[in-house]
Coordinates of C-alpha atoms in Angstrom, one line a residue:
M1 CA 57.3 120.3 101.6
H2 CA 54.9 117.9 103.2
D3 CA 51.9 117.8 105.5
I4 CA 51.1 115.3 108.3
L5 CA 47.6 114.2 109.1
I6 CA 46.7 112.5 112.4
N7 CA 43.5 110.6 112.7
W8 CA 42.8 109.8 116.4
A9 CA 40.4 107.5 118.1
P10 CA 40.5 105.9 121.6
Q11 CA 41.3 102.5 120.1
E12 CA 43.6 103.5 117.3
T13 CA 45.9 106.4 116.0
R14 CA 46.7 106.6 112.4
V15 CA 49.2 109.0 110.8
A16 CA 49.7 109.8 107.1
L17 CA 52.5 111.8 105.6
I18 CA 51.3 113.7 102.4
E19 CA 53.7 115.1 99.8
N20 CA 52.7 116.5 96.4
G21 CA 49.1 115.4 97.1
A22 CA 50.0 111.7 97.6
V23 CA 50.4 109.6 100.7
Q24 CA 54.1 108.7 101.2
E25 CA 54.0 107.1 104.6
L26 CA 51.4 105.4 106.9
H27 CA 51.8 104.8 110.6
I28 CA 49.3 102.9 112.8
E29 CA 49.3 102.3 116.5
R30 CA 46.5 100.4 118.4
T31 CA 46.0 101.1 122.0
L32 CA 45.5 97.4 123.1
E33 CA 48.5 96.3 121.2
R34 CA 51.0 98.8 122.8
G35 CA 53.6 96.7 124.6
L36 CA 55.4 97.4 127.8
V37 CA 58.9 97.2 126.5
G38 CA 60.7 100.5 127.2
N39 CA 58.4 101.4 130.1
V40 CA 60.2 102.5 133.3
Y41 CA 58.6 101.7 136.7
L42 CA 59.4 102.2 140.3
G43 CA 59.4 98.5 141.4
K44 CA 59.5 96.9 144.9
V45 CA 61.3 93.6 145.4
A46 CA 58.8 91.1 146.4
R47 CA 61.0 88.0 146.7
V48 CA 64.7 87.1 146.2
L49 CA 65.6 83.7 144.8
P50 CA 69.3 82.9 145.4
G51 CA 68.9 79.5 143.8
M52 CA 67.8 81.1 140.5
Q53 CA 69.9 84.2 141.0
S54 CA 66.8 86.3 140.3
A55 CA 64.2 88.3 142.0
F56 CA 60.4 88.9 141.6
I57 CA 59.6 92.6 141.4
D58 CA 56.2 94.2 141.9
I59 CA 55.7 96.9 139.3
G60 CA 51.9 97.2 139.7
L61 CA 51.0 94.7 137.0
E62 CA 48.8 91.6 137.3
R63 CA 51.9 89.4 137.7
A64 CA 55.2 90.1 139.4
A65 CA 58.0 90.8 136.9
F66 CA 61.3 89.0 136.7
L67 CA 64.8 90.5 137.3
H68 CA 67.9 88.2 136.7
V69 CA 71.2 89.0 138.2
A70 CA 72.7 89.6 134.8
D71 CA 70.3 92.5 134.2
L72 CA 71.3 94.3 137.4
H73 CA 73.3 97.5 136.5
T74 CA 75.6 97.1 139.5
S75 CA 75.9 93.3 139.0
G76 CA 79.3 91.7 138.6
Y77 CA 78.0 90.4 135.3
N78 CA 78.2 93.8 133.8
G79 CA 81.6 94.7 132.5
R80 CA 83.4 92.2 134.8
S81 CA 86.5 90.4 133.7
D82 CA 86.4 86.6 133.4
T83 CA 88.5 86.2 136.5
T84 CA 86.2 88.3 138.7
P85 CA 83.5 86.2 140.4
P86 CA 79.9 87.5 140.0
V87 CA 78.3 89.3 142.9
P88 CA 75.3 87.1 144.0
I89 CA 71.9 88.8 143.7
E90 CA 71.1 88.3 147.4
K91 CA 74.0 90.6 148.2
Q92 CA 72.7 93.3 145.8
V93 CA 69.0 93.5 146.4
F94 CA 66.7 92.7 149.4
E95 CA 63.0 92.2 149.9
G96 CA 61.0 95.5 150.2
Q97 CA 63.7 97.4 148.4
T98 CA 62.5 99.9 145.7
L99 CA 64.3 99.9 142.3
T100 CA 63.9 101.9 139.1
V101 CA 63.5 99.2 136.5
Q102 CA 62.7 99.1 132.8
V103 CA 60.8 96.4 130.9
V104 CA 63.0 94.6 128.4
K105 CA 60.6 91.8 127.4
D106 CA 56.8 91.8 127.5
P107 CA 54.8 89.4 129.6
I108 CA 54.0 86.2 127.7
G109 CA 51.4 83.6 128.8
T110 CA 51.9 82.9 132.5
K111 CA 55.3 84.6 132.6
G112 CA 55.7 88.1 133.9
A113 CA 57.6 90.8 132.2
R114 CA 61.5 90.7 132.3
L115 CA 63.2 93.7 133.8
S116 CA 66.6 95.4 133.8
T117 CA 67.9 98.2 136.1
Q118 CA 70.1 99.4 133.2
V119 CA 67.7 102.1 131.9
S120 CA 68.0 103.4 128.3
I121 CA 65.8 106.0 126.7
A122 CA 65.4 106.2 123.0
G123 CA 65.4 109.5 121.2
R124 CA 65.2 110.4 117.5
M125 CA 68.9 109.8 116.8
L126 CA 70.4 108.9 120.1
V127 CA 69.9 106.3 122.9
F128 CA 70.6 107.8 126.3
L129 CA 72.2 105.6 129.0
P130 CA 71.9 107.8 132.2
Q131 CA 73.9 105.3 134.4
D132 CA 76.9 105.2 132.0
N133 CA 79.3 107.9 130.7
H134 CA 80.7 106.4 127.5
I135 CA 79.7 107.4 123.9
G136 CA 79.0 104.4 121.6
I137 CA 78.5 104.5 117.8
S138 CA 76.5 102.0 115.8
Q139 CA 78.8 99.7 113.9
K140 CA 76.5 100.1 110.9
I141 CA 77.6 103.8 110.5
G142 CA 80.0 104.3 107.7
S143 CA 83.8 103.8 108.2
A144 CA 85.9 103.9 111.3
E145 CA 86.9 107.5 110.4
T146 CA 83.3 108.6 110.2
R147 CA 82.5 107.0 113.6
E148 CA 85.5 108.8 115.2
Q149 CA 84.4 112.1 113.7
L150 CA 80.8 111.5 115.1
R151 CA 82.3 110.6 118.5
S152 CA 84.4 113.8 118.6
R153 CA 81.3 115.9 117.8
M154 CA 79.2 114.1 120.4
Q155 CA 81.9 114.5 123.1
A156 CA 81.9 118.3 122.4
L157 CA 78.1 118.5 122.5
V158 CA 77.9 116.4 125.7
A159 CA 80.5 118.6 127.3
V160 CA 78.4 121.7 126.6
G161 CA 75.4 120.0 128.3
D162 CA 77.6 119.1 131.3
E163 CA 78.8 122.7 131.5
A164 CA 75.1 123.8 131.5
S165 CA 74.3 121.3 134.2
R166 CA 77.1 122.8 136.4
E167 CA 75.4 126.1 136.0
G168 CA 72.1 124.5 137.2
L169 CA 70.4 124.8 133.8
K170 CA 69.8 121.2 132.9
E171 CA 70.4 117.6 133.9
G172 CA 74.0 116.6 132.9
T173 CA 76.1 113.4 132.7
G174 CA 75.1 110.1 131.1
G175 CA 76.2 108.1 128.1
F176 CA 74.9 108.1 124.6
I177 CA 74.7 105.6 121.7
L178 CA 74.3 107.1 118.2
R179 CA 71.8 105.3 116.1
T180 CA 72.3 104.6 112.4
N181 CA 70.1 107.5 111.4
A182 CA 72.4 109.9 113.2
E183 CA 75.0 109.5 110.5
E184 CA 73.8 112.6 108.6
A185 CA 72.6 114.5 111.6
T186 CA 73.7 118.2 112.2
D187 CA 75.1 119.4 115.5
A188 CA 71.8 121.3 116.1
E189 CA 69.8 118.1 115.7
L190 CA 72.0 116.1 118.0
A191 CA 71.9 118.9 120.6
D192 CA 68.1 118.9 120.5
D193 CA 68.1 115.1 121.1
I194 CA 70.6 115.4 124.0
A195 CA 68.4 118.0 125.6
Y196 CA 65.2 116.0 125.1
L197 CA 66.7 112.8 126.6
R198 CA 68.2 114.6 129.6
K199 CA 64.9 116.4 130.3
T200 CA 63.1 113.0 130.1
W201 CA 65.5 111.4 132.6
S202 CA 65.2 114.3 134.9
R203 CA 61.5 113.9 134.9
I204 CA 61.8 110.1 135.6
R205 CA 64.0 110.8 138.6
Q206 CA 61.7 113.4 140.0
R207 CA 58.8 111.0 139.8
A208 CA 60.7 108.2 141.4
T209 CA 61.1 110.3 144.6
S210 CA 57.5 111.4 144.7
Q211 CA 55.5 108.3 143.5
P212 CA 54.8 105.1 145.5
P213 CA 56.2 101.7 144.4
G214 CA 54.4 100.1 141.5
S215 CA 54.1 103.5 139.7
L216 CA 54.8 104.0 136.0
L217 CA 57.5 106.6 135.8
H218 CA 58.0 106.7 132.0
Q219 CA 56.2 105.2 129.0
D220 CA 57.5 105.2 125.4
L221 CA 55.9 108.0 123.4
S222 CA 52.6 107.4 121.8
L223 CA 52.5 107.6 118.0
A224 CA 51.0 111.1 118.1
E225 CA 53.9 112.3 120.3
R226 CA 56.5 110.5 118.0
V227 CA 55.1 112.6 115.1
L228 CA 56.5 115.7 116.9
R229 CA 59.7 114.0 117.9
D230 CA 60.6 111.9 114.8
L231 CA 58.5 112.9 111.7
A232 CA 58.2 116.7 112.0
T233 CA 61.1 118.4 110.2
E234 CA 61.8 121.8 108.6
Q235 CA 60.0 120.5 105.5
T236 CA 56.7 120.0 107.4
Q237 CA 54.2 122.6 106.6
A238 CA 51.4 121.6 109.0
I239 CA 50.5 118.8 111.4
R240 CA 46.7 118.5 111.4
I241 CA 44.9 116.4 114.1
D242 CA 41.2 115.8 114.3
S243 CA 40.9 115.5 118.1
K244 CA 40.8 118.6 120.3
L245 CA 41.8 116.6 123.4
Q246 CA 44.9 115.2 121.6
F247 CA 45.6 118.6 120.1
D248 CA 45.9 120.1 123.6
Q249 CA 48.0 117.2 124.9
L250 CA 50.4 117.5 121.8
A251 CA 50.7 121.2 122.3
A252 CA 51.7 120.7 125.9
F253 CA 54.2 117.9 125.0
G254 CA 55.6 120.1 122.2
A255 CA 56.0 123.1 124.5
A256 CA 58.1 120.9 126.8
Y257 CA 60.2 118.9 124.4
T258 CA 59.9 120.1 120.8
P259 CA 59.1 123.8 120.8
T260 CA 59.8 124.2 117.0
S261 CA 56.9 122.0 116.1
I262 CA 54.1 123.8 118.1
A263 CA 53.5 126.5 115.3
K264 CA 52.8 123.7 112.8
L265 CA 50.1 122.0 114.9
V266 CA 46.5 122.6 113.6
H267 CA 43.3 121.3 115.1
Y268 CA 41.2 120.0 112.1
K269 CA 37.5 120.9 112.5
G270 CA 36.2 119.9 109.1
E271 CA 33.0 117.9 108.8
R272 CA 34.6 115.3 106.4
P273 CA 36.8 112.7 108.2
I274 CA 40.4 113.9 107.9
F275 CA 41.6 110.9 106.0
D276 CA 39.0 111.6 103.3
L277 CA 40.9 114.7 102.3
F278 CA 43.5 112.9 100.3
G279 CA 41.6 109.6 99.8
I280 CA 43.8 107.8 102.4
E281 CA 41.3 105.1 103.1
E282 CA 41.4 104.0 99.5
E283 CA 45.3 104.4 99.6
I284 CA 45.4 101.9 102.6
A285 CA 43.3 99.4 100.7
R286 CA 45.6 99.8 97.6
A287 CA 48.7 99.3 99.9
L288 CA 47.4 95.9 101.0
A289 CA 46.8 94.7 97.4
R290 CA 49.3 92.6 95.4
R291 CA 49.0 94.7 92.2
V292 CA 49.9 98.3 91.9
D293 CA 48.8 100.1 88.7
L294 CA 51.1 102.7 87.2
K295 CA 49.6 105.8 85.4
S296 CA 51.1 104.7 82.1
G297 CA 49.2 101.4 82.0
G298 CA 52.0 99.3 83.4
Y299 CA 51.8 97.7 86.8
L300 CA 53.7 96.2 89.7
I301 CA 53.3 92.9 91.5
V302 CA 54.4 93.0 95.1
D303 CA 54.8 89.6 97.0
Q304 CA 55.9 89.7 100.6
T305 CA 57.3 86.3 101.9
E306 CA 59.2 85.3 105.1
A307 CA 62.6 85.6 103.5
L308 CA 62.3 88.6 101.2
T309 CA 60.0 90.8 99.2
T310 CA 59.8 90.7 95.5
V311 CA 58.6 93.5 93.1
D312 CA 57.9 92.5 89.5
V313 CA 57.5 95.3 86.9
N314 CA 55.2 94.7 83.8
T315 CA 54.4 96.9 80.8
G316 CA 50.7 95.9 80.9
G317 CA 48.7 98.1 78.5
F318 CA 51.4 100.7 78.0
V319 CA 52.2 101.1 74.3
G320 CA 52.8 104.9 74.1
A321 CA 56.5 105.2 73.4
R322 CA 58.0 105.3 69.9
N323 CA 59.5 101.8 70.0
F324 CA 59.7 98.8 72.3
D325 CA 63.0 99.8 74.0
D326 CA 61.6 103.3 74.9
T327 CA 58.3 101.7 76.1
I328 CA 60.3 99.4 78.5
F329 CA 62.6 102.3 79.6
K330 CA 59.7 104.7 80.4
T331 CA 57.8 101.9 82.3
N332 CA 60.9 101.2 84.4
L333 CA 61.5 104.8 85.2
E334 CA 58.0 105.3 86.4
A335 CA 58.2 102.0 88.3
A336 CA 61.4 103.2 90.1
L337 CA 59.4 106.1 91.6
A338 CA 56.4 103.9 92.4
I339 CA 58.4 101.2 94.0
A340 CA 60.3 103.6 96.4
R341 CA 56.9 105.0 97.4
Q342 CA 55.4 101.6 98.0
L343 CA 58.3 100.5 100.2
R344 CA 57.7 103.5 102.5
L345 CA 53.9 103.2 102.3
R346 CA 53.8 99.5 103.1
N347 CA 56.9 99.7 105.4
L348 CA 58.6 96.8 103.7
G349 CA 61.9 95.9 105.3
G350 CA 64.7 93.2 105.0
I351 CA 65.9 91.9 101.5
I352 CA 64.0 93.3 98.5
I353 CA 64.4 92.0 95.0
V354 CA 63.2 94.2 92.1
D355 CA 62.7 92.6 88.7
F356 CA 62.6 95.5 86.3
I357 CA 61.7 94.7 82.7
D358 CA 64.8 93.6 80.8
M359 CA 66.7 96.5 79.2
V360 CA 69.1 96.0 76.3
R361 CA 70.9 99.3 76.5
E362 CA 73.4 99.9 79.3
D363 CA 72.6 103.6 79.5
H364 CA 68.9 102.8 80.1
Q365 CA 69.9 100.4 83.0
Q366 CA 72.1 103.1 84.6
A367 CA 69.4 105.8 84.2
V368 CA 66.8 103.6 85.9
L369 CA 69.2 102.6 88.7
A370 CA 70.1 106.3 89.2
E371 CA 66.4 107.3 89.4
F372 CA 65.7 104.4 91.8
R373 CA 68.5 105.6 94.1
K374 CA 67.3 109.2 93.9
Q375 CA 63.8 108.2 94.9
L376 CA 65.1 105.9 97.8
G377 CA 67.1 108.9 99.0
K378 CA 63.8 110.4 100.2
D379 CA 63.3 107.5 102.6
R380 CA 64.0 108.3 106.3
T381 CA 64.8 104.6 106.8
K382 CA 68.3 103.4 105.8
T383 CA 68.4 101.6 102.4
T384 CA 71.3 100.1 100.4
V385 CA 71.0 99.3 96.8
S386 CA 73.2 97.0 94.6
G387 CA 73.5 97.3 90.8
F388 CA 71.9 95.0 88.4
T389 CA 72.8 91.3 88.8
Q390 CA 73.6 88.9 85.9
L391 CA 70.0 87.9 85.9
G392 CA 68.9 91.5 85.5
L393 CA 67.6 91.9 89.1
V394 CA 68.2 94.7 91.5
E395 CA 69.0 93.7 95.1
M396 CA 68.5 96.0 97.9
T397 CA 67.9 96.1 101.7
R398 CA 65.7 98.4 103.8
K399 CA 66.1 98.5 107.5
R400 CA 63.2 96.9 109.5
T401 CA 61.9 99.6 111.9
R402 CA 58.4 98.1 112.7
E403 CA 55.9 95.6 111.3
S404 CA 54.9 96.1 107.7
L405 CA 51.4 97.5 107.1
A406 CA 50.1 94.2 105.9
H407 CA 51.3 92.4 109.0
Q408 CA 49.8 95.1 111.2
L409 CA 46.3 95.0 109.5
C410 CA 46.0 91.5 108.1
Q411 CA 46.5 87.9 109.0
P412 CA 47.1 84.8 106.8
C413 CA 43.9 83.5 105.1
P414 CA 42.4 80.7 107.2
T415 CA 41.2 79.0 103.9
C416 CA 44.5 78.9 102.0
D417 CA 46.7 79.2 105.2
G418 CA 48.7 82.0 103.6
R419 CA 49.5 80.1 100.4
G420 CA 47.6 82.7 98.3
Q421 CA 45.7 79.9 96.4
V422 CA 43.3 77.1 97.0
K423 CA 42.7 73.7 95.3
T424 CA 40.3 73.7 92.4
A425 CA 36.9 72.1 92.9
R426 CA 38.0 69.2 90.7
S427 CA 41.0 68.5 92.8
V428 CA 38.9 68.4 95.9
C429 CA 36.5 66.1 94.1
Y430 CA 39.2 63.6 93.4
D431 CA 40.5 63.8 97.0
I432 CA 37.0 62.9 98.0
L433 CA 36.7 59.9 95.6
R434 CA 40.1 58.6 96.8
E435 CA 39.0 59.0 100.5
I436 CA 35.7 57.1 99.9
L437 CA 37.6 54.2 98.2
R438 CA 40.1 54.1 101.2
E439 CA 37.3 54.0 103.8
A440 CA 35.3 51.5 101.9
R441 CA 38.2 49.0 102.3
Q442 CA 38.1 49.4 106.1
F443 CA 34.5 49.9 107.0
D444 CA 31.2 48.5 105.9
P445 CA 28.5 51.3 106.4
K446 CA 25.1 51.3 104.7
E447 CA 25.9 54.6 103.0
F448 CA 28.6 57.2 102.5
R449 CA 27.5 60.9 102.9
V450 CA 29.8 63.6 101.5
L451 CA 29.7 67.1 103.1
A452 CA 31.5 69.7 101.1
S453 CA 31.3 73.3 99.7
A454 CA 28.5 74.1 97.1
A455 CA 31.1 74.3 94.3
V456 CA 32.4 70.8 95.0
V457 CA 29.0 69.2 95.4
E458 CA 27.8 70.8 92.1
M459 CA 30.8 69.4 90.2
L460 CA 30.2 65.9 91.7
L461 CA 26.6 66.1 90.4
D462 CA 27.5 67.5 87.1
E463 CA 30.9 67.0 85.4
E464 CA 32.2 64.3 87.8
S465 CA 28.8 62.4 88.1
S466 CA 29.9 59.5 86.0
H467 CA 33.0 58.9 88.2
L468 CA 30.8 59.2 91.3
A469 CA 28.4 56.6 89.9
D470 CA 31.3 54.2 88.9
L471 CA 32.7 54.4 92.4
S472 CA 29.4 53.8 94.0
A473 CA 28.9 50.7 91.8
F474 CA 32.4 49.5 92.5
I475 CA 32.1 49.6 96.3
G476 CA 28.4 48.5 96.3
K477 CA 27.3 51.4 98.5
P478 CA 25.2 54.5 97.8
I479 CA 27.0 57.9 98.0
S480 CA 24.9 60.9 98.9
L481 CA 26.0 64.6 98.8
S482 CA 25.2 67.6 101.1
A483 CA 26.4 71.2 100.3
E484 CA 27.6 73.0 103.5
A485 CA 27.7 76.8 103.1
A486 CA 30.1 77.1 106.1
M487 CA 32.8 75.0 104.5
N488 CA 35.6 76.6 102.6
P489 CA 36.6 75.4 99.1
E490 CA 39.1 72.8 100.4
Q491 CA 37.1 71.4 103.3
Y492 CA 35.0 68.2 103.2
D493 CA 33.8 65.5 105.5
I494 CA 32.8 61.9 104.8
V495 CA 30.1 60.5 107.1
L496 CA 29.5 56.8 107.5
L497 CA 25.8 56.1 107.9

């Protein structure tokens, strides 16, 4: 069982999933960083450009959006055979026409958003294609046999929905694509998603007939709403939110789309900030750190790079077991649990390499691997784990669903430019001495003045003073020093006076 805490502010929403008193997942959404992708608008054709086979569409934004002929649902580009000529855009749309369009690419720089008339609406396990009728299955789902079983189940569930629509109970028709996380879904879960998506599309169509051109017809759910749609399950005990306004909005949303979640909604009225209840602020700080301490005294080192993430396990100060092999085994078992949690907490995706401490015994290796797979089984994001390689490493992948916590909250250090280290003061001193010698061969100033950080200037005046004096005598010019507080450890400037 778990609880979900929602900390809401106008600029940012933060969500923490708590299980056994510990934070298992963190989700953050910032108001100003929400993109437009997925939004559905009622657009008006402002201009058709036959030469570019595209059109500019006014959707109420600062700049007109861009619609290419290939993104028209009725276009000859969609599903046509190679022998069929494409239908030109000027024969499909005209100036002043209103179109229901969806943003597929955010505006960048001076370019407007890119649009499509092929609307798709994402649900928890399904993607709804209201203008199509086929059922697609993600190729990443299991075997061909599994995909066919899912297709048969979906066809039966969709048929039930269509029957209901004929009775006037709900919006019918439309195609679906099953996402990878639908592989283990029950019929009830799939049916709930179908109902939610059809209800959403019905609402979009109703707005399209009543709103003026340039109106926003549908926006992808906010993080707080996605809690009810995606995170809340039968295992959720309570969903606590610290904003009365958002509590009321969530209750209304839940009543319309996720009725089973309403009873779990709680308005938190405590004086202490809601994230202080479980030390979540401290947990966020730890989730951004490179080192993760284990209760036994061991620790993990987590390094996130462009290509992959590495996790190194160390015994540290743990000496509690009877012998060395047991110490290593127990540290690795504890690390397996901690690593699985850190992957969820930091939302690390892509290729992940885990370097457990080397184990001599085969049964210890298998026990650690089994525990690691068991803990990863709690992850709602798809993971795959290989066994130990010849080098004793465990290779795994975790599907990327959103930016990692570090990428959301941090940026590369401007001093080291993301290298994670800077030159020593001595290295910078020697760079400066070489640069002065180089410039002395080209220029003939009265004096060289060095501007650098306090640590570098101090070293030039102390440990490197003899080298500085030798250089000054060699070039026959005085060298003065000036400490600049604003300069980082690697920065320096040489001024010719």
